[in-house]
Short mmCIF file of C-alpha atoms in Angstrom, two decimals:
data_model
loop_
_atom_site.label_atom_id
_atom_site.label_comp_id
_atom_site.label_asym_id
_atom_site.label_seq_id
_atom_site.Cartn_x
_atom_site.Cartn_y
_atom_site.Cartn_z
CA MET A 86 134.25 57.33 -149.94
CA ARG A 87 131.78 60.21 -149.80
CA VAL A 88 129.27 61.40 -147.23
CA ASP A 89 126.29 63.43 -148.43
CA VAL A 90 123.97 64.99 -145.86
CA ARG A 91 120.99 66.87 -147.28
CA GLY A 92 118.46 68.74 -145.15
CA PHE A 93 119.00 66.29 -142.31
CA GLY A 94 117.16 66.62 -139.03
CA TRP A 95 116.46 64.37 -136.06
CA ARG A 96 114.16 64.72 -133.09
CA PHE A 97 114.20 62.12 -130.33
CA ALA A 98 110.87 60.57 -129.39
CA GLY A 99 109.13 62.59 -126.71
CA ARG A 100 111.26 65.70 -127.27
CA ARG A 101 109.94 69.04 -128.44
CA ASP A 102 113.24 70.39 -129.79
CA TRP A 103 115.19 68.90 -132.66
CA ALA A 104 118.63 67.55 -131.79
CA VAL A 105 119.87 68.68 -135.20
CA ARG A 106 118.01 70.18 -138.16
CA GLY A 107 118.45 71.71 -141.60
CA LEU A 108 121.94 70.30 -142.04
CA ASP A 109 123.70 70.13 -145.40
CA LEU A 110 127.20 68.65 -145.46
CA THR A 111 129.47 66.84 -147.90
CA VAL A 112 132.66 65.04 -146.88
CA GLU A 113 134.89 63.64 -149.62
CA ALA A 114 137.28 60.70 -149.44
CA GLY A 115 140.47 61.66 -147.63
CA GLU A 116 138.99 64.69 -145.91
CA ARG A 117 139.72 65.05 -142.20
CA VAL A 118 136.94 67.03 -140.54
CA LEU A 119 136.84 68.43 -137.01
CA LEU A 120 133.17 68.77 -136.05
CA LEU A 121 132.58 71.51 -133.50
CA GLY A 122 129.51 72.96 -131.84
CA ALA A 123 128.08 73.98 -128.51
CA SER A 124 126.93 71.27 -126.10
CA GLY A 125 123.62 69.93 -127.43
CA ALA A 126 124.17 71.15 -131.00
CA GLY A 127 123.76 67.59 -132.32
CA LYS A 128 127.34 66.47 -132.95
CA SER A 129 126.95 62.98 -131.49
CA THR A 130 123.51 62.63 -133.08
CA LEU A 131 124.96 63.43 -136.51
CA LEU A 132 127.72 60.83 -136.13
CA ALA A 133 125.17 58.19 -135.10
CA ALA A 134 122.99 59.10 -138.07
CA ILE A 135 125.88 58.83 -140.54
CA ALA A 136 126.68 55.41 -139.10
CA GLY A 137 123.05 54.32 -139.48
CA LEU A 138 122.49 53.90 -135.75
CA LEU A 139 119.31 55.95 -135.23
CA PRO A 140 116.40 53.47 -135.27
CA GLU A 141 113.27 54.75 -137.01
CA ASP A 142 111.11 54.05 -133.98
CA SER A 143 113.31 56.10 -131.64
CA GLY A 144 112.56 59.50 -133.15
CA GLU A 145 111.55 61.59 -136.14
CA ALA A 146 113.85 62.12 -139.11
CA GLU A 147 113.88 64.46 -142.09
CA GLY A 148 116.19 64.85 -145.05
CA GLU A 149 118.63 62.14 -146.11
CA ILE A 150 122.15 60.84 -145.60
CA LYS A 151 124.07 58.86 -148.23
CA THR A 152 127.32 57.15 -147.38
CA ASP A 153 129.41 54.04 -147.79
CA ARG A 154 128.66 51.53 -145.03
CA GLU A 155 132.34 50.70 -144.44
CA THR A 156 132.13 52.90 -141.38
CA GLY A 157 133.70 52.75 -137.93
CA LEU A 158 132.19 54.73 -135.05
CA LEU A 159 133.67 55.35 -131.60
CA PHE A 160 130.89 56.28 -129.17
CA GLN A 161 131.21 59.08 -126.65
CA ASP A 162 130.84 56.47 -123.90
CA PRO A 163 133.19 53.59 -124.87
CA GLN A 164 131.63 51.21 -122.35
CA THR A 165 128.50 51.04 -124.52
CA GLN A 166 130.33 49.34 -127.38
CA LEU A 167 132.35 46.72 -125.53
CA VAL A 168 130.53 43.45 -126.23
CA MET A 169 132.90 40.66 -125.17
CA SER A 170 134.33 39.65 -121.80
CA ARG A 171 137.94 39.31 -123.05
CA SER A 172 139.71 42.34 -124.51
CA GLY A 173 141.23 40.49 -127.48
CA ASP A 174 137.86 38.97 -128.39
CA ASP A 175 136.29 42.42 -128.36
CA VAL A 176 138.71 43.69 -131.00
CA ALA A 177 138.37 40.48 -133.02
CA PHE A 178 134.57 40.67 -132.98
CA GLY A 179 134.31 43.17 -135.83
CA LEU A 180 136.94 41.42 -137.92
CA GLU A 181 135.13 38.09 -137.59
CA ASN A 182 131.79 39.63 -138.58
CA LEU A 183 133.37 41.18 -141.67
CA GLY A 184 134.80 37.82 -142.78
CA THR A 185 138.46 38.67 -142.28
CA PRO A 186 140.62 35.59 -143.01
CA ALA A 187 141.28 33.70 -139.80
CA ASP A 188 145.07 33.86 -140.12
CA GLU A 189 144.92 37.68 -140.29
CA ILE A 190 142.65 38.30 -137.30
CA TRP A 191 144.95 37.84 -134.31
CA PRO A 192 148.02 39.58 -135.80
CA ARG A 193 145.78 42.54 -136.62
CA VAL A 194 144.25 42.48 -133.12
CA ASP A 195 147.68 42.48 -131.49
CA ARG A 196 148.98 45.25 -133.74
CA THR A 197 145.98 47.49 -133.11
CA LEU A 198 146.10 46.96 -129.35
CA HIS A 199 149.76 47.96 -129.42
CA ASP A 200 149.11 51.02 -131.58
CA THR A 201 146.42 52.32 -129.21
CA GLY A 202 148.59 51.84 -126.13
CA PHE A 203 146.51 49.09 -124.56
CA ARG A 204 148.94 47.69 -121.99
CA TYR A 205 147.31 44.32 -121.30
CA GLY A 206 147.15 41.08 -123.24
CA ARG A 207 144.18 39.64 -125.09
CA ASP A 208 142.90 37.89 -121.96
CA ARG A 209 142.30 41.05 -119.91
CA SER A 210 138.70 41.19 -118.68
CA THR A 211 136.81 44.13 -120.18
CA ALA A 212 135.01 44.50 -116.84
CA ALA A 213 138.33 45.27 -115.11
CA LEU A 214 139.23 48.25 -117.31
CA SER A 215 139.31 51.87 -116.22
CA GLY A 216 137.44 54.44 -118.31
CA GLY A 217 140.56 55.42 -120.24
CA GLU A 218 141.59 51.81 -120.81
CA ALA A 219 138.07 51.02 -122.11
CA GLN A 220 138.41 53.96 -124.50
CA ARG A 221 141.67 52.60 -125.90
CA LEU A 222 140.12 49.16 -126.35
CA ALA A 223 136.99 50.50 -128.03
CA LEU A 224 139.11 52.56 -130.41
CA ALA A 225 141.20 49.48 -131.23
CA GLY A 226 137.97 47.66 -132.13
CA VAL A 227 137.01 50.51 -134.47
CA LEU A 228 140.42 50.77 -136.15
CA ALA A 229 141.10 47.06 -136.64
CA PRO A 230 138.70 46.58 -139.61
CA ARG A 231 140.29 49.61 -141.35
CA PRO A 232 137.04 51.41 -142.22
CA ARG A 233 136.92 53.83 -145.11
CA LEU A 234 134.97 56.30 -143.00
CA LEU A 235 136.06 56.87 -139.39
CA LEU A 236 133.70 58.65 -136.98
CA LEU A 237 135.20 59.49 -133.58
CA ASP A 238 133.21 61.05 -130.74
CA GLU A 239 135.60 62.50 -128.13
CA PRO A 240 138.29 59.84 -128.72
CA THR A 241 140.68 61.22 -126.07
CA ALA A 242 138.19 62.53 -123.49
CA ASN A 243 138.94 59.88 -120.85
CA LEU A 244 142.66 59.64 -121.55
CA ASP A 245 145.63 61.05 -119.70
CA PRO A 246 147.80 63.48 -121.75
CA ALA A 247 150.33 60.80 -122.72
CA GLY A 248 147.55 58.46 -123.78
CA ALA A 249 145.86 61.18 -125.82
CA THR A 250 149.13 61.85 -127.66
CA LEU A 251 149.58 58.15 -128.35
CA ILE A 252 146.05 57.89 -129.80
CA ARG A 253 146.58 60.87 -132.08
CA ASP A 254 149.86 59.37 -133.28
CA ALA A 255 148.12 56.02 -133.88
CA LEU A 256 145.43 57.74 -135.93
CA ALA A 257 148.03 59.59 -137.98
CA ARG A 258 149.69 56.25 -138.81
CA THR A 259 146.44 54.38 -139.41
CA LEU A 260 144.61 56.80 -141.70
CA THR A 261 145.19 56.08 -145.39
CA PRO A 262 144.98 58.83 -148.04
CA ASP A 263 141.45 57.65 -148.94
CA THR A 264 140.13 57.38 -145.37
CA ALA A 265 137.58 60.05 -144.46
CA LEU A 266 137.60 61.20 -140.83
CA ILE A 267 134.96 63.10 -138.89
CA VAL A 268 136.01 63.73 -135.29
CA VAL A 269 134.26 65.48 -132.41
CA GLU A 270 136.85 66.69 -129.93
CA HIS A 271 136.99 69.46 -127.31
CA ARG A 272 140.80 69.34 -127.17
CA VAL A 273 140.83 71.44 -130.31
CA ALA A 274 144.46 72.58 -130.37
CA GLU A 275 145.74 69.05 -129.94
CA VAL A 276 143.67 67.51 -132.74
CA LEU A 277 144.33 70.22 -135.34
CA PRO A 278 147.39 68.43 -136.83
CA LEU A 279 145.07 65.56 -137.82
CA VAL A 280 142.44 67.61 -139.68
CA ASN A 281 142.25 69.79 -142.76
CA ARG A 282 138.74 71.15 -142.34
CA VAL A 283 136.57 72.52 -139.51
CA VAL A 284 132.76 72.37 -139.55
CA VAL A 285 130.88 74.18 -136.78
CA LEU A 286 127.26 73.21 -136.14
CA ALA A 287 124.91 76.01 -135.15
CA ALA A 288 122.91 75.42 -131.97
CA GLY A 289 119.65 76.21 -133.76
CA GLY A 290 120.40 74.04 -136.79
CA GLY A 291 122.56 74.17 -139.90
CA VAL A 292 126.25 75.05 -140.19
CA LEU A 293 127.74 78.10 -138.48
CA ALA A 294 131.16 77.93 -140.16
CA ASP A 295 132.98 75.63 -142.59
CA GLY A 296 136.50 75.79 -143.98
CA PRO A 297 140.23 75.31 -143.31
CA PRO A 298 141.12 75.50 -139.59
CA ASP A 299 143.41 78.54 -139.87
CA ARG A 300 140.80 80.61 -141.70
CA ILE A 301 137.90 79.55 -139.50
CA PHE A 302 139.65 80.44 -136.25
CA ALA A 303 141.17 83.66 -137.66
CA GLU A 304 137.88 84.98 -139.06
CA HIS A 305 135.41 83.61 -136.53
CA GLY A 306 137.46 82.90 -133.39
CA ALA A 307 135.88 85.49 -131.09
CA THR A 308 132.36 84.73 -132.33
CA LEU A 309 132.85 81.01 -131.91
CA ALA A 310 134.24 81.44 -128.38
CA ASP A 311 131.21 83.55 -127.43
CA ALA A 312 128.98 80.81 -128.84
CA GLY A 313 130.58 78.24 -126.53
CA ILE A 314 133.09 76.73 -128.96
CA TRP A 315 136.57 75.87 -127.74
CA VAL A 316 138.95 78.09 -129.73
CA PRO A 317 142.75 77.86 -129.42
CA GLY A 318 144.34 80.92 -127.82
CA HIS A 319 141.31 82.09 -125.84
CA ALA A 320 142.52 81.74 -122.27
CA ILE A 321 140.27 81.40 -119.22
CA ALA A 322 141.08 83.24 -116.00
CA PRO A 323 141.70 81.14 -112.86
CA ARG A 324 139.21 81.02 -109.99
CA LYS A 325 141.43 80.69 -106.96
CA ALA A 326 140.13 80.31 -103.42
CA ALA A 327 138.75 83.47 -101.84
CA GLN A 328 139.12 82.34 -98.24
CA ALA A 329 141.39 80.32 -95.99
CA ALA A 330 141.05 76.55 -96.00
CA GLY A 331 138.68 75.08 -93.47
CA ASP A 332 139.12 72.07 -91.24
CA PRO A 333 139.68 68.57 -92.63
CA LEU A 334 136.34 66.93 -93.38
CA LEU A 335 137.44 63.63 -94.91
CA THR A 336 140.69 61.67 -94.71
CA ALA A 337 141.79 58.54 -96.55
CA GLU A 338 144.69 56.92 -94.68
CA ASN A 339 146.86 54.27 -96.35
CA VAL A 340 143.89 52.93 -98.34
CA THR A 341 144.22 50.14 -100.88
CA VAL A 342 141.81 48.22 -103.09
CA HIS A 343 143.03 44.85 -104.33
CA ASN A 344 144.31 45.02 -107.93
CA ARG A 345 142.90 48.53 -108.35
CA LEU A 346 144.60 50.97 -106.00
CA ALA A 347 147.95 50.78 -104.19
CA THR A 348 148.59 52.44 -100.84
CA THR A 349 147.36 56.01 -101.04
CA SER A 350 146.48 58.81 -98.61
CA LEU A 351 144.40 61.91 -99.19
CA GLY A 352 143.13 64.77 -97.00
CA VAL A 353 140.06 66.78 -97.99
CA ARG A 354 139.54 70.20 -96.42
CA ALA A 355 136.55 72.51 -96.36
CA ALA A 356 136.66 75.42 -98.81
CA ARG A 357 139.20 73.69 -101.05
CA VAL A 358 139.18 72.02 -104.46
CA HIS A 359 141.47 68.97 -104.48
CA ALA A 360 142.30 67.55 -107.92
CA VAL A 361 143.30 63.89 -108.32
CA LEU A 362 145.55 63.36 -111.33
CA GLY A 363 147.40 60.48 -112.93
CA PRO A 364 147.47 58.12 -115.90
CA ASN A 365 144.72 55.71 -116.89
CA GLY A 366 144.60 52.65 -114.68
CA ALA A 367 146.25 54.32 -111.68
CA GLY A 368 143.10 53.97 -109.56
CA LYS A 369 141.73 57.53 -109.62
CA SER A 370 138.08 56.49 -110.01
CA THR A 371 138.58 53.85 -107.32
CA LEU A 372 139.92 56.52 -104.97
CA ALA A 373 136.91 58.68 -105.78
CA ARG A 374 134.54 55.85 -104.87
CA LEU A 375 136.37 55.35 -101.59
CA CYS A 376 136.03 59.06 -100.75
CA GLY A 377 132.38 58.98 -101.79
CA GLY A 378 131.53 56.16 -99.41
CA LEU A 379 130.64 53.88 -102.31
CA LEU A 380 133.41 51.34 -101.77
CA ALA A 381 135.14 49.79 -98.76
CA PRO A 382 138.96 49.76 -98.80
CA THR A 383 140.81 46.45 -98.71
CA THR A 384 143.20 47.94 -96.16
CA GLY A 385 143.48 51.37 -94.58
CA ALA A 386 140.57 53.57 -93.59
CA VAL A 387 138.43 56.48 -94.77
CA ARG A 388 137.37 58.70 -91.86
CA ALA A 389 134.98 61.63 -91.71
CA ALA A 390 135.24 64.46 -89.20
CA GLU A 391 132.38 64.99 -86.79
CA ALA A 392 131.55 68.24 -88.58
CA LEU A 393 130.67 66.12 -91.62
CA ALA A 394 129.53 62.82 -90.13
CA GLY A 395 127.56 64.05 -87.12
CA PRO A 396 126.29 61.04 -85.15
CA ASP A 397 128.03 58.67 -87.61
CA ALA A 398 131.54 59.98 -86.86
CA ALA A 399 132.65 56.61 -85.49
CA ARG A 400 131.63 54.82 -88.69
CA PRO A 401 133.35 54.98 -92.11
CA PRO A 402 131.28 56.59 -94.88
CA HIS A 403 130.62 53.29 -96.64
CA ARG A 404 128.73 52.15 -93.53
CA TRP A 405 126.36 55.13 -93.49
CA ARG A 406 122.72 54.87 -94.52
CA ALA A 407 122.14 55.88 -98.14
CA ALA A 408 120.09 58.98 -97.33
CA ALA A 409 122.67 60.19 -94.81
CA LEU A 410 125.52 59.58 -97.25
CA ALA A 411 123.82 61.52 -100.08
CA GLY A 412 123.22 64.46 -97.77
CA ARG A 413 126.88 64.62 -96.68
CA ILE A 414 128.93 63.42 -99.66
CA GLY A 415 127.71 63.80 -103.22
CA SER A 416 129.27 61.68 -105.97
CA VAL A 417 129.37 62.23 -109.73
CA PHE A 418 130.35 59.10 -111.66
CA GLN A 419 132.63 58.95 -114.68
CA ASN A 420 129.70 57.65 -116.73
CA PRO A 421 126.70 59.90 -115.92
CA GLU A 422 124.09 57.39 -117.04
CA HIS A 423 125.14 55.02 -114.27
CA GLN A 424 123.47 57.26 -111.70
CA PHE A 425 120.20 58.06 -113.50
CA VAL A 426 117.18 56.22 -112.08
CA THR A 427 114.08 58.19 -113.15
CA GLY A 428 112.31 59.01 -116.40
CA THR A 429 112.74 62.80 -116.56
CA VAL A 430 115.41 65.37 -115.78
CA ARG A 431 113.13 67.10 -113.26
CA ASP A 432 112.39 63.87 -111.38
CA GLU A 433 116.09 63.04 -111.34
CA LEU A 434 116.85 66.33 -109.58
CA ALA A 435 113.91 66.00 -107.20
CA LEU A 436 114.86 62.53 -106.00
CA GLY A 437 117.54 63.58 -103.51
CA PRO A 438 115.55 66.35 -101.79
CA ARG A 439 112.49 64.10 -101.58
CA ARG A 440 114.49 61.36 -99.90
CA ARG A 441 115.60 63.94 -97.36
CA ARG A 442 111.91 64.68 -96.74
CA ARG A 443 111.99 68.25 -97.98
CA THR A 444 108.62 69.91 -98.51
CA PRO A 445 107.22 70.02 -102.08
CA VAL A 446 107.80 73.77 -102.16
CA ASP A 447 111.45 73.34 -101.11
CA VAL A 448 111.92 70.55 -103.66
CA ASP A 449 110.64 72.78 -106.47
CA LEU A 450 112.92 75.62 -105.37
CA VAL A 451 115.97 73.36 -105.40
CA VAL A 452 115.08 71.76 -108.74
CA ASP A 453 114.25 75.02 -110.52
CA GLY A 454 117.43 76.64 -109.24
CA LEU A 455 119.63 73.79 -110.48
CA LEU A 456 117.87 73.62 -113.84
CA GLU A 457 118.60 77.30 -114.35
CA ARG A 458 122.18 77.25 -113.08
CA LEU A 459 123.17 74.30 -115.26
CA ARG A 460 121.24 75.27 -118.42
CA LEU A 461 118.85 72.34 -118.23
CA THR A 462 115.52 74.18 -117.98
CA ARG A 463 114.44 73.36 -121.54
CA LEU A 464 115.22 69.70 -120.86
CA ALA A 465 113.22 69.38 -117.61
CA GLY A 466 110.76 66.93 -119.16
CA ALA A 467 113.32 64.99 -121.20
CA ASN A 468 114.42 61.44 -120.52
CA PRO A 469 117.94 61.61 -119.01
CA PHE A 470 119.11 58.83 -121.32
CA THR A 471 118.40 60.95 -124.44
CA LEU A 472 120.66 63.83 -123.38
CA SER A 473 123.92 64.67 -125.10
CA GLY A 474 127.12 63.74 -123.31
CA GLY A 475 127.64 67.29 -122.05
CA GLU A 476 124.02 67.64 -120.92
CA ALA A 477 124.15 64.29 -119.11
CA ARG A 478 127.33 65.37 -117.31
CA ARG A 479 125.69 68.61 -116.11
CA LEU A 480 122.64 66.66 -114.93
CA SER A 481 124.83 64.25 -112.97
CA VAL A 482 126.51 67.19 -111.22
CA ALA A 483 123.12 68.73 -110.48
CA THR A 484 121.75 65.51 -108.97
CA ALA A 485 124.71 65.39 -106.57
CA LEU A 486 124.17 69.03 -105.58
CA ALA A 487 120.42 68.62 -105.07
CA ALA A 488 120.87 66.93 -101.68
CA GLY A 489 123.13 69.76 -100.46
CA PRO A 490 126.27 67.78 -99.50
CA ARG A 491 129.27 69.40 -97.79
CA VAL A 492 131.70 67.22 -99.75
CA LEU A 493 131.41 66.75 -103.51
CA VAL A 494 133.37 64.01 -105.32
CA LEU A 495 133.52 64.42 -109.10
CA ASP A 496 134.93 61.98 -111.67
CA GLU A 497 135.85 63.83 -114.89
CA PRO A 498 133.43 66.73 -114.25
CA THR A 499 134.25 68.67 -117.44
CA PHE A 500 133.82 65.75 -119.86
CA GLY A 501 131.81 66.77 -122.95
CA GLN A 502 131.42 70.44 -122.00
CA ASP A 503 131.61 73.27 -124.48
CA ARG A 504 133.46 76.45 -123.53
CA ARG A 505 130.38 78.20 -122.13
CA THR A 506 129.10 75.31 -120.01
CA TRP A 507 132.69 74.53 -118.89
CA ILE A 508 133.07 78.07 -117.56
CA GLU A 509 129.64 77.94 -115.90
CA LEU A 510 130.46 74.61 -114.25
CA VAL A 511 133.81 75.91 -112.98
CA ASP A 512 132.11 79.07 -111.67
CA LEU A 513 129.48 76.95 -109.92
CA LEU A 514 132.12 74.82 -108.19
CA ALA A 515 134.11 77.92 -107.25
CA ALA A 516 130.98 79.41 -105.68
CA LEU A 517 130.34 76.22 -103.71
CA ARG A 518 133.90 76.36 -102.39
CA ASP A 519 134.05 80.10 -101.66
CA GLN A 520 130.50 80.90 -100.55
CA GLU A 521 129.39 77.65 -98.92
CA GLY A 522 132.74 76.26 -97.78
CA ALA A 523 132.25 73.00 -99.68
CA ALA A 524 135.09 70.51 -100.02
CA ILE A 525 135.47 69.29 -103.60
CA VAL A 526 137.47 66.31 -104.86
CA ALA A 527 137.80 66.14 -108.64
CA VAL A 528 139.35 63.31 -110.65
CA THR A 529 140.39 64.88 -113.92
CA HIS A 530 142.59 64.74 -117.01
CA ASP A 531 141.72 68.35 -117.84
CA PRO A 532 144.77 70.59 -117.28
CA ASP A 533 142.70 73.73 -117.83
CA PHE A 534 140.35 72.68 -115.02
CA VAL A 535 143.31 72.13 -112.70
CA ALA A 536 144.85 75.50 -113.60
CA ALA A 537 141.55 77.34 -113.19
CA LEU A 538 140.20 75.82 -109.98
CA ALA A 539 142.42 73.36 -108.10
CA ASP A 540 143.93 74.50 -104.79
CA GLU A 541 145.65 71.17 -104.08
CA THR A 542 146.53 68.15 -106.19
CA THR A 543 147.34 64.51 -105.62
CA THR A 544 148.99 62.59 -108.46
CA LEU A 545 148.73 58.81 -108.71
CA THR A 546 151.13 56.77 -110.81
CA ALA A 547 150.25 53.63 -112.73
CA GLY A 548 151.45 50.30 -111.42
CA ALA A 549 152.52 47.33 -113.49
CA GLU A 550 150.42 44.49 -114.88
CA THR A 551 147.77 44.64 -112.16
CA ALA A 552 146.75 48.24 -112.95
CA GLU A 553 147.37 49.14 -109.36
CA GLY A 554 148.21 52.76 -108.60
CA ALA A 555 150.52 54.44 -106.17
CA ALA A 556 150.80 58.07 -105.24
CA ASN A 557 154.04 59.88 -106.03
CA ALA A 558 155.99 60.64 -102.85
CA GLU A 559 156.64 64.27 -103.65
CA GLY A 560 155.05 66.07 -100.72
CA ALA A 561 152.40 65.90 -98.05
CA ALA A 562 149.05 67.57 -97.38
CA SER A 563 148.58 69.40 -94.12
CA ALA A 564 145.15 67.75 -93.93
CA GLY A 565 146.36 64.16 -94.17
CA PRO A 566 149.10 61.76 -93.10
CA SER A 567 152.46 61.70 -94.76
CA GLY A 568 155.77 59.92 -94.61
CA ARG A 569 154.28 56.70 -93.26
CA ALA A 570 155.39 53.27 -94.35
CA GLY A 571 153.71 52.33 -97.60
CA THR A 572 152.13 55.77 -98.03
CA ALA A 573 153.03 58.29 -100.68
CA VAL A 574 151.09 61.53 -101.08
CA THR A 575 151.45 64.38 -103.53
CA THR A 576 149.67 67.59 -102.65
CA ARG A 577 150.74 70.91 -104.06
CA THR A 578 149.36 74.06 -105.56
CA ALA A 579 147.97 73.97 -109.08
CA ALA A 580 150.47 76.66 -110.05
CA ALA A 581 153.36 74.47 -108.88
CA HIS A 582 151.91 71.52 -110.75
CA GLY A 583 151.70 73.51 -113.97
CA ALA A 584 155.26 74.76 -113.58
CA ALA A 585 156.57 71.25 -113.01
CA GLU A 586 154.85 69.93 -116.12
CA ALA A 587 156.06 72.87 -118.19
CA THR A 588 159.68 72.30 -117.18
CA GLY A 589 159.52 68.52 -117.11
CA THR A 590 160.55 68.39 -113.45
CA THR A 591 158.94 66.46 -110.61
CA GLY A 592 161.05 67.45 -107.65
CA ALA A 593 159.98 66.57 -104.10
CA THR A 594 158.68 70.03 -103.30
CA GLY A 595 154.96 69.47 -102.82
CA THR A 596 153.14 71.49 -100.17
CA ALA A 597 149.59 72.32 -99.29
CA ALA A 598 148.24 75.36 -101.10
CA PRO A 599 149.19 78.57 -99.29
CA GLU A 600 146.38 80.51 -97.67
CA PRO A 601 145.42 83.84 -99.28
CA GLY A 602 147.55 86.67 -97.97
CA ARG A 603 150.50 84.55 -96.83
#
């Protein structure tokens, strides 16, 4: 198995800049390559090109790529490669198309589902899966045919820490000595045991660095970190709240959603970042949709304070008019593409202010400011669906901010970000909290994000077969109810959360984050 890339370049149709250009790369059988690069450097594009998934009519190509076609590719967004309604059928699909003997298919399906930590049977509906569960299933579908070349684009991005460890262990067991691996992963330190080579793509084209991991990080660590590459050992300072917490703006009281979220309570205060943690399938994204007014609870209630709801204070957020909701609570989905509705980045950002009947001059001021703050200026005329994963994530955050909401609900906000854009996004959210008094709810599996920005946390725990979640009864938020029948709330400082994880303890000591100066 050998991959030969010679002078390769690709430019998407309608784009002025090349996604990747002037690239020369050879990967031999058995090599395990970690592919790094700043957001937008062309990592995902290169994987798609190696797999032969860039149609000629979708852009302009130069150079050539030669490879064996026994290739498995895990997309950055796993939902885009689930093709069947039953989970077992989805894994079997590739095996059937490759002519695997019938008596081997189902044993291999079951074994691969087990290895990737997929906790449901073959009959589980793919439409009922959380983002992390879909990622496990998609990876199982890629691993089952045992490809000679394995291409993985952020394979653990949507997974909780335990799930990420399980996937890395499964890969270590699955890879044969002749299997070539090329993996894009921002959790660099955790994937290093799987690889023996690091290749760093330069933002302007070509290769910035190439060699064994120890040498690359020792010789180029500081330079790579400055270029936006995640480098082990380069810590990021926390951005803790600069002012006292404001009044409660939004409260979820004893909310449930059938088969998706068990009884949970959450209080959201002005000038605070509240992180929602927990394993895949616990209901974190469901809770985010409840807080965002995008879903009605089966039982319980979501209430907004008059300071947020104004004349709609007597109505739950999911009953508000769309324009009013967008101006009060902004939501960022786990899959950014699910909220794009226009043909250009600029139009996407202008949509919210226009719906709020802002003047053309005001709309341009808002759009230009967000383009600059989130490093999207050069992409203003691009189609949102041609952006890299990191660029699409930043655009989705910007679209939520464009309407000027007081509450911002984010689902995996740091997904796909390089070190530079991660820091800029965290700084932007910190400024919204500290300078504008915004309340921010963030569903995340990113421990660095929690350590850097979270003032309060709520941890959900996975339920049994139904994928229902329940909050751990370890403490109570001052902004929400606690100790009620059927309710369990965990809210504590990010520092306490980190200490508990480090020591392996989960004692019932949760409290609201202390105010500065106390």
